[in-house]
């Protein structure tokens, strides 16, 4: 389209020169017929040039508008990705441990719990708490889910609390054994436990003190 417009512009300039030249040659004779043809040609080319210019301008505007919209959409998409990435990073930091660290700790927990269960089976009463525990899963730096067996219900609330305290200590030991630092503040704060017997909820650590529990 721009090529055609350019050709018309060149032709218009040539026709205009032709008209002016013809007028100069025939100004003394004042012959209208001689100048009529180049003048008509010039006017026609001028009109065509205007038409093509008007057709081309909206296309350019639409193209520029499309490019602008694409840039805005791309910028918006980039902003969302950055926002999503920042949000994900903040969530990971708020949980305290990365997914890899949690996997390492939970793997160590399986080993350490199994070891305490073996001590209890061999008659060491200091590890009797392990007889009631089936599985411990650290969900983040501050919370863990504990699965217990049916005999846990037979314990008094005081005995259940002792089991909960020993579980917290076991988790902290597993964290250290995994090569992850545990500050004095973390040790004092403890880990919030939610205790389950299958689908049945048994109790949880209190919000004000994770070493104290509220049982059903």
Tab-separated table of C-alpha atoms in Angstrom:
chain	number	residue	atom	x	y	z
A	1	UNK	CA	0.000	0.000	0.000
A	2	UNK	CA	2.779	2.430	0.844
A	3	UNK	CA	4.499	1.539	-2.465
A	4	UNK	CA	1.376	2.473	-4.458
A	5	UNK	CA	1.069	5.744	-2.542
A	6	UNK	CA	4.695	6.538	-3.336
A	7	UNK	CA	4.146	5.921	-7.062
A	8	UNK	CA	1.099	8.210	-7.025
A	9	UNK	CA	3.067	10.954	-5.270
A	10	UNK	CA	5.844	10.769	-7.880
A	11	UNK	CA	3.296	10.796	-10.704
A	12	UNK	CA	1.555	13.790	-9.086
A	13	UNK	CA	4.824	15.757	-8.972
A	14	UNK	CA	5.518	14.925	-12.621
A	15	UNK	CA	1.975	15.903	-13.621
A	16	UNK	CA	2.242	19.150	-11.673
A	17	UNK	CA	5.496	19.999	-13.441
A	18	UNK	CA	3.841	19.136	-16.755
A	19	UNK	CA	0.912	21.452	-15.954
A	20	UNK	CA	3.139	24.355	-14.936
A	21	UNK	CA	5.382	23.853	-17.977
A	22	UNK	CA	2.387	23.751	-20.323
A	23	UNK	CA	0.903	26.868	-18.767
A	24	UNK	CA	4.171	28.787	-19.253
A	25	UNK	CA	4.417	27.720	-22.890
A	26	UNK	CA	0.834	28.710	-23.683
A	27	UNK	CA	0.282	31.712	-21.416
A	28	UNK	CA	0.580	34.141	-24.310
A	29	UNK	CA	-1.873	32.227	-26.479
A	30	UNK	CA	-4.120	31.482	-23.502
A	31	UNK	CA	-5.030	28.138	-24.991
A	32	UNK	CA	-7.304	26.262	-22.583
A	33	UNK	CA	-7.182	23.018	-24.517
A	34	UNK	CA	-3.413	22.736	-24.201
A	35	UNK	CA	-3.461	22.958	-20.408
A	36	UNK	CA	-6.669	20.967	-19.864
A	37	UNK	CA	-5.137	17.479	-20.105
A	38	UNK	CA	-2.168	17.977	-17.707
A	39	UNK	CA	-4.431	19.851	-15.252
A	40	UNK	CA	-6.989	17.030	-15.136
A	41	UNK	CA	-4.209	14.487	-14.726
A	42	UNK	CA	-2.746	16.477	-11.813
A	43	UNK	CA	-6.123	16.804	-10.065
A	44	UNK	CA	-6.900	13.086	-10.478
A	45	UNK	CA	-3.519	12.090	-9.077
A	46	UNK	CA	-3.986	14.490	-6.156
A	47	UNK	CA	-7.376	12.943	-5.315
A	48	UNK	CA	-5.985	9.391	-5.568
A	49	UNK	CA	-3.096	10.355	-3.321
A	50	UNK	CA	-5.503	11.709	-0.694
A	51	UNK	CA	-7.645	8.563	-0.841
A	52	UNK	CA	-4.714	6.205	-0.448
A	53	UNK	CA	-3.266	8.340	2.356
A	54	UNK	CA	-6.550	8.155	4.284
A	55	UNK	CA	-6.755	4.396	3.786
A	56	UNK	CA	-3.183	3.872	4.949
A	57	UNK	CA	-3.368	6.073	8.066
A	58	UNK	CA	-6.008	3.990	9.944
A	59	UNK	CA	-4.000	0.850	9.201
A	60	UNK	CA	-0.934	2.409	10.796
A	61	UNK	CA	-2.990	3.518	13.784
A	62	UNK	CA	-4.469	0.054	14.159
A	63	UNK	CA	-1.007	-1.496	13.900
A	64	UNK	CA	0.392	0.911	16.489
A	65	UNK	CA	-2.633	0.302	18.711
A	66	UNK	CA	-2.182	-3.454	18.360
A	67	UNK	CA	1.502	-3.219	19.183
A	68	UNK	CA	0.740	-1.014	22.189
A	69	UNK	CA	-1.913	-3.447	23.416
A	70	UNK	CA	0.489	-6.346	22.980
A	71	UNK	CA	3.159	-4.496	24.968
A	72	UNK	CA	0.683	-3.722	27.766
A	73	UNK	CA	-0.522	-7.346	27.820
A	74	UNK	CA	3.058	-8.611	27.892
A	75	UNK	CA	3.949	-6.204	30.699
A	76	UNK	CA	0.846	-7.244	32.653
A	77	UNK	CA	1.678	-10.918	32.175
A	78	UNK	CA	5.251	-10.299	33.284
A	79	UNK	CA	3.974	-8.430	36.342
A	80	UNK	CA	1.681	-11.329	37.255
A	81	UNK	CA	4.531	-13.813	36.902
A	82	UNK	CA	6.768	-11.686	39.102
A	83	UNK	CA	3.954	-11.268	41.620
A	84	UNK	CA	3.288	-15.008	41.586
A	85	UNK	CA	6.999	-15.764	41.941
A	86	UNK	CA	7.334	-13.279	44.827
A	87	UNK	CA	4.255	-14.715	46.526
A	88	UNK	CA	5.587	-18.270	46.187
A	89	UNK	CA	8.958	-17.204	47.589
A	90	UNK	CA	7.302	-15.459	50.529
A	91	UNK	CA	5.219	-18.568	51.272
A	92	UNK	CA	8.344	-20.737	51.282
A	93	UNK	CA	10.133	-18.326	53.598
A	94	UNK	CA	7.128	-18.122	55.917
A	95	UNK	CA	7.097	-21.931	56.177
A	96	UNK	CA	10.715	-21.746	57.314
A	97	UNK	CA	11.998	-24.855	55.498
A	98	UNK	CA	12.235	-25.620	51.794
A	99	UNK	CA	10.494	-28.669	50.338
A	100	UNK	CA	13.867	-30.396	50.089
A	101	UNK	CA	14.642	-29.717	53.767
A	102	UNK	CA	11.232	-30.998	54.864
A	103	UNK	CA	11.754	-34.164	52.843
A	104	UNK	CA	15.143	-34.707	54.511
A	105	UNK	CA	13.760	-34.088	58.006
A	106	UNK	CA	10.753	-36.382	57.521
A	107	UNK	CA	13.015	-39.117	56.194
A	108	UNK	CA	15.174	-38.735	59.307
A	109	UNK	CA	12.049	-38.769	61.490
A	110	UNK	CA	11.110	-42.214	60.157
A	111	UNK	CA	14.533	-43.536	61.164
A	112	UNK	CA	14.568	-41.875	64.579
A	113	UNK	CA	11.035	-42.981	65.463
A	114	UNK	CA	11.851	-46.534	64.415
A	115	UNK	CA	14.931	-46.468	66.649
A	116	UNK	CA	12.911	-45.255	69.666
A	117	UNK	CA	10.279	-47.930	68.986
A	118	UNK	CA	13.023	-50.566	69.025
A	119	UNK	CA	14.258	-49.243	72.382
A	120	UNK	CA	10.706	-49.465	73.770
A	121	UNK	CA	10.254	-52.999	72.408
A	122	UNK	CA	13.501	-54.037	74.108
A	123	UNK	CA	12.142	-52.915	77.468
A	124	UNK	CA	13.541	-49.391	77.797
A	125	UNK	CA	10.655	-47.566	79.499
A	126	UNK	CA	12.153	-44.156	78.647
A	127	UNK	CA	10.913	-44.711	75.112
A	128	UNK	CA	7.424	-46.069	75.877
A	129	UNK	CA	5.888	-43.020	74.178
A	130	UNK	CA	7.008	-44.434	70.804
A	131	UNK	CA	4.638	-47.407	71.206
A	132	UNK	CA	1.665	-45.103	70.618
A	133	UNK	CA	3.062	-43.308	67.568
A	134	UNK	CA	2.566	-44.593	64.039
A	135	UNK	CA	3.830	-41.707	61.951
A	136	UNK	CA	5.102	-38.139	62.305
A	137	UNK	CA	5.067	-35.682	59.395
A	138	UNK	CA	6.630	-32.237	59.715
A	139	UNK	CA	4.458	-29.998	57.517
A	140	UNK	CA	6.467	-26.802	57.983
A	141	UNK	CA	8.868	-25.287	60.490
A	142	UNK	CA	6.127	-24.705	63.024
A	143	UNK	CA	3.658	-27.589	62.641
A	144	UNK	CA	3.555	-31.370	62.431
A	145	UNK	CA	0.873	-34.013	61.987
A	146	UNK	CA	1.022	-37.078	64.237
A	147	UNK	CA	-0.745	-40.389	63.669
A	148	UNK	CA	-1.280	-42.545	66.788
A	149	UNK	CA	-2.746	-46.016	67.324
A	150	UNK	CA	-5.973	-46.959	69.095
A	151	UNK	CA	-4.306	-47.525	72.472
A	152	UNK	CA	-3.570	-43.802	72.688
A	153	UNK	CA	-7.224	-43.245	73.702
A	154	UNK	CA	-6.659	-45.313	76.833
A	155	UNK	CA	-4.087	-42.842	78.186
A	156	UNK	CA	-4.941	-40.070	80.614
A	157	UNK	CA	-4.662	-36.473	79.433
A	158	UNK	CA	-1.446	-36.109	81.443
A	159	UNK	CA	0.055	-39.183	79.771
A	160	UNK	CA	-1.017	-37.959	76.344
A	161	UNK	CA	0.683	-34.628	77.039
A	162	UNK	CA	3.917	-36.424	77.936
A	163	UNK	CA	3.743	-38.330	74.647
A	164	UNK	CA	3.229	-35.001	72.817
A	165	UNK	CA	6.251	-33.429	74.530
A	166	UNK	CA	8.447	-36.399	73.610
A	167	UNK	CA	7.291	-36.179	69.996
A	168	UNK	CA	8.306	-32.503	69.837
A	169	UNK	CA	11.738	-33.383	71.227
A	170	UNK	CA	12.083	-36.192	68.686
A	171	UNK	CA	11.262	-33.819	65.820
A	172	UNK	CA	13.852	-31.314	67.055
A	173	UNK	CA	16.446	-34.098	67.303
A	174	UNK	CA	15.672	-35.160	63.723
A	175	UNK	CA	16.032	-31.563	62.525
A	176	UNK	CA	19.525	-31.361	64.028
A	177	UNK	CA	20.397	-34.822	62.685
A	178	UNK	CA	19.432	-33.573	59.220
A	179	UNK	CA	22.143	-30.923	59.449
A	180	UNK	CA	19.664	-28.061	59.889
A	181	UNK	CA	20.238	-25.414	62.519
A	182	UNK	CA	17.810	-25.199	65.443
A	183	UNK	CA	18.034	-22.010	67.453
A	184	UNK	CA	17.377	-21.739	71.191
A	185	UNK	CA	14.263	-19.721	70.361
A	186	UNK	CA	13.003	-22.452	68.011
A	187	UNK	CA	13.573	-25.063	70.699
A	188	UNK	CA	11.710	-23.004	73.268
A	189	UNK	CA	8.828	-22.267	70.899
A	190	UNK	CA	8.464	-25.924	70.042
A	191	UNK	CA	6.306	-27.318	67.238
A	192	UNK	CA	2.540	-27.225	67.054
A	193	UNK	CA	1.171	-30.779	66.857
A	194	UNK	CA	-2.155	-32.019	65.535
A	195	UNK	CA	-2.773	-35.587	66.704
A	196	UNK	CA	-4.947	-38.052	64.802
A	197	UNK	CA	-6.119	-41.624	65.331
A	198	UNK	CA	-6.988	-42.504	61.755
A	199	UNK	CA	-9.804	-40.082	60.753
A	200	UNK	CA	-10.489	-39.285	64.403
A	201	UNK	CA	-9.024	-36.057	65.761
A	202	UNK	CA	-7.432	-36.551	69.201
A	203	UNK	CA	-6.118	-33.091	70.083
A	204	UNK	CA	-3.566	-30.375	69.392
A	205	UNK	CA	-0.946	-28.098	70.907
A	206	UNK	CA	-2.209	-24.889	72.453
A	207	UNK	CA	-1.519	-21.694	70.507
A	208	UNK	CA	0.027	-19.992	73.533
A	209	UNK	CA	2.323	-22.889	74.416
A	210	UNK	CA	3.046	-25.782	72.077
A	211	UNK	CA	4.161	-27.953	75.023
A	212	UNK	CA	0.649	-27.808	76.435
A	213	UNK	CA	-2.217	-29.668	74.765
A	214	UNK	CA	-5.946	-29.648	74.411
A	215	UNK	CA	-7.358	-33.152	74.114
A	216	UNK	CA	-10.843	-34.110	72.935
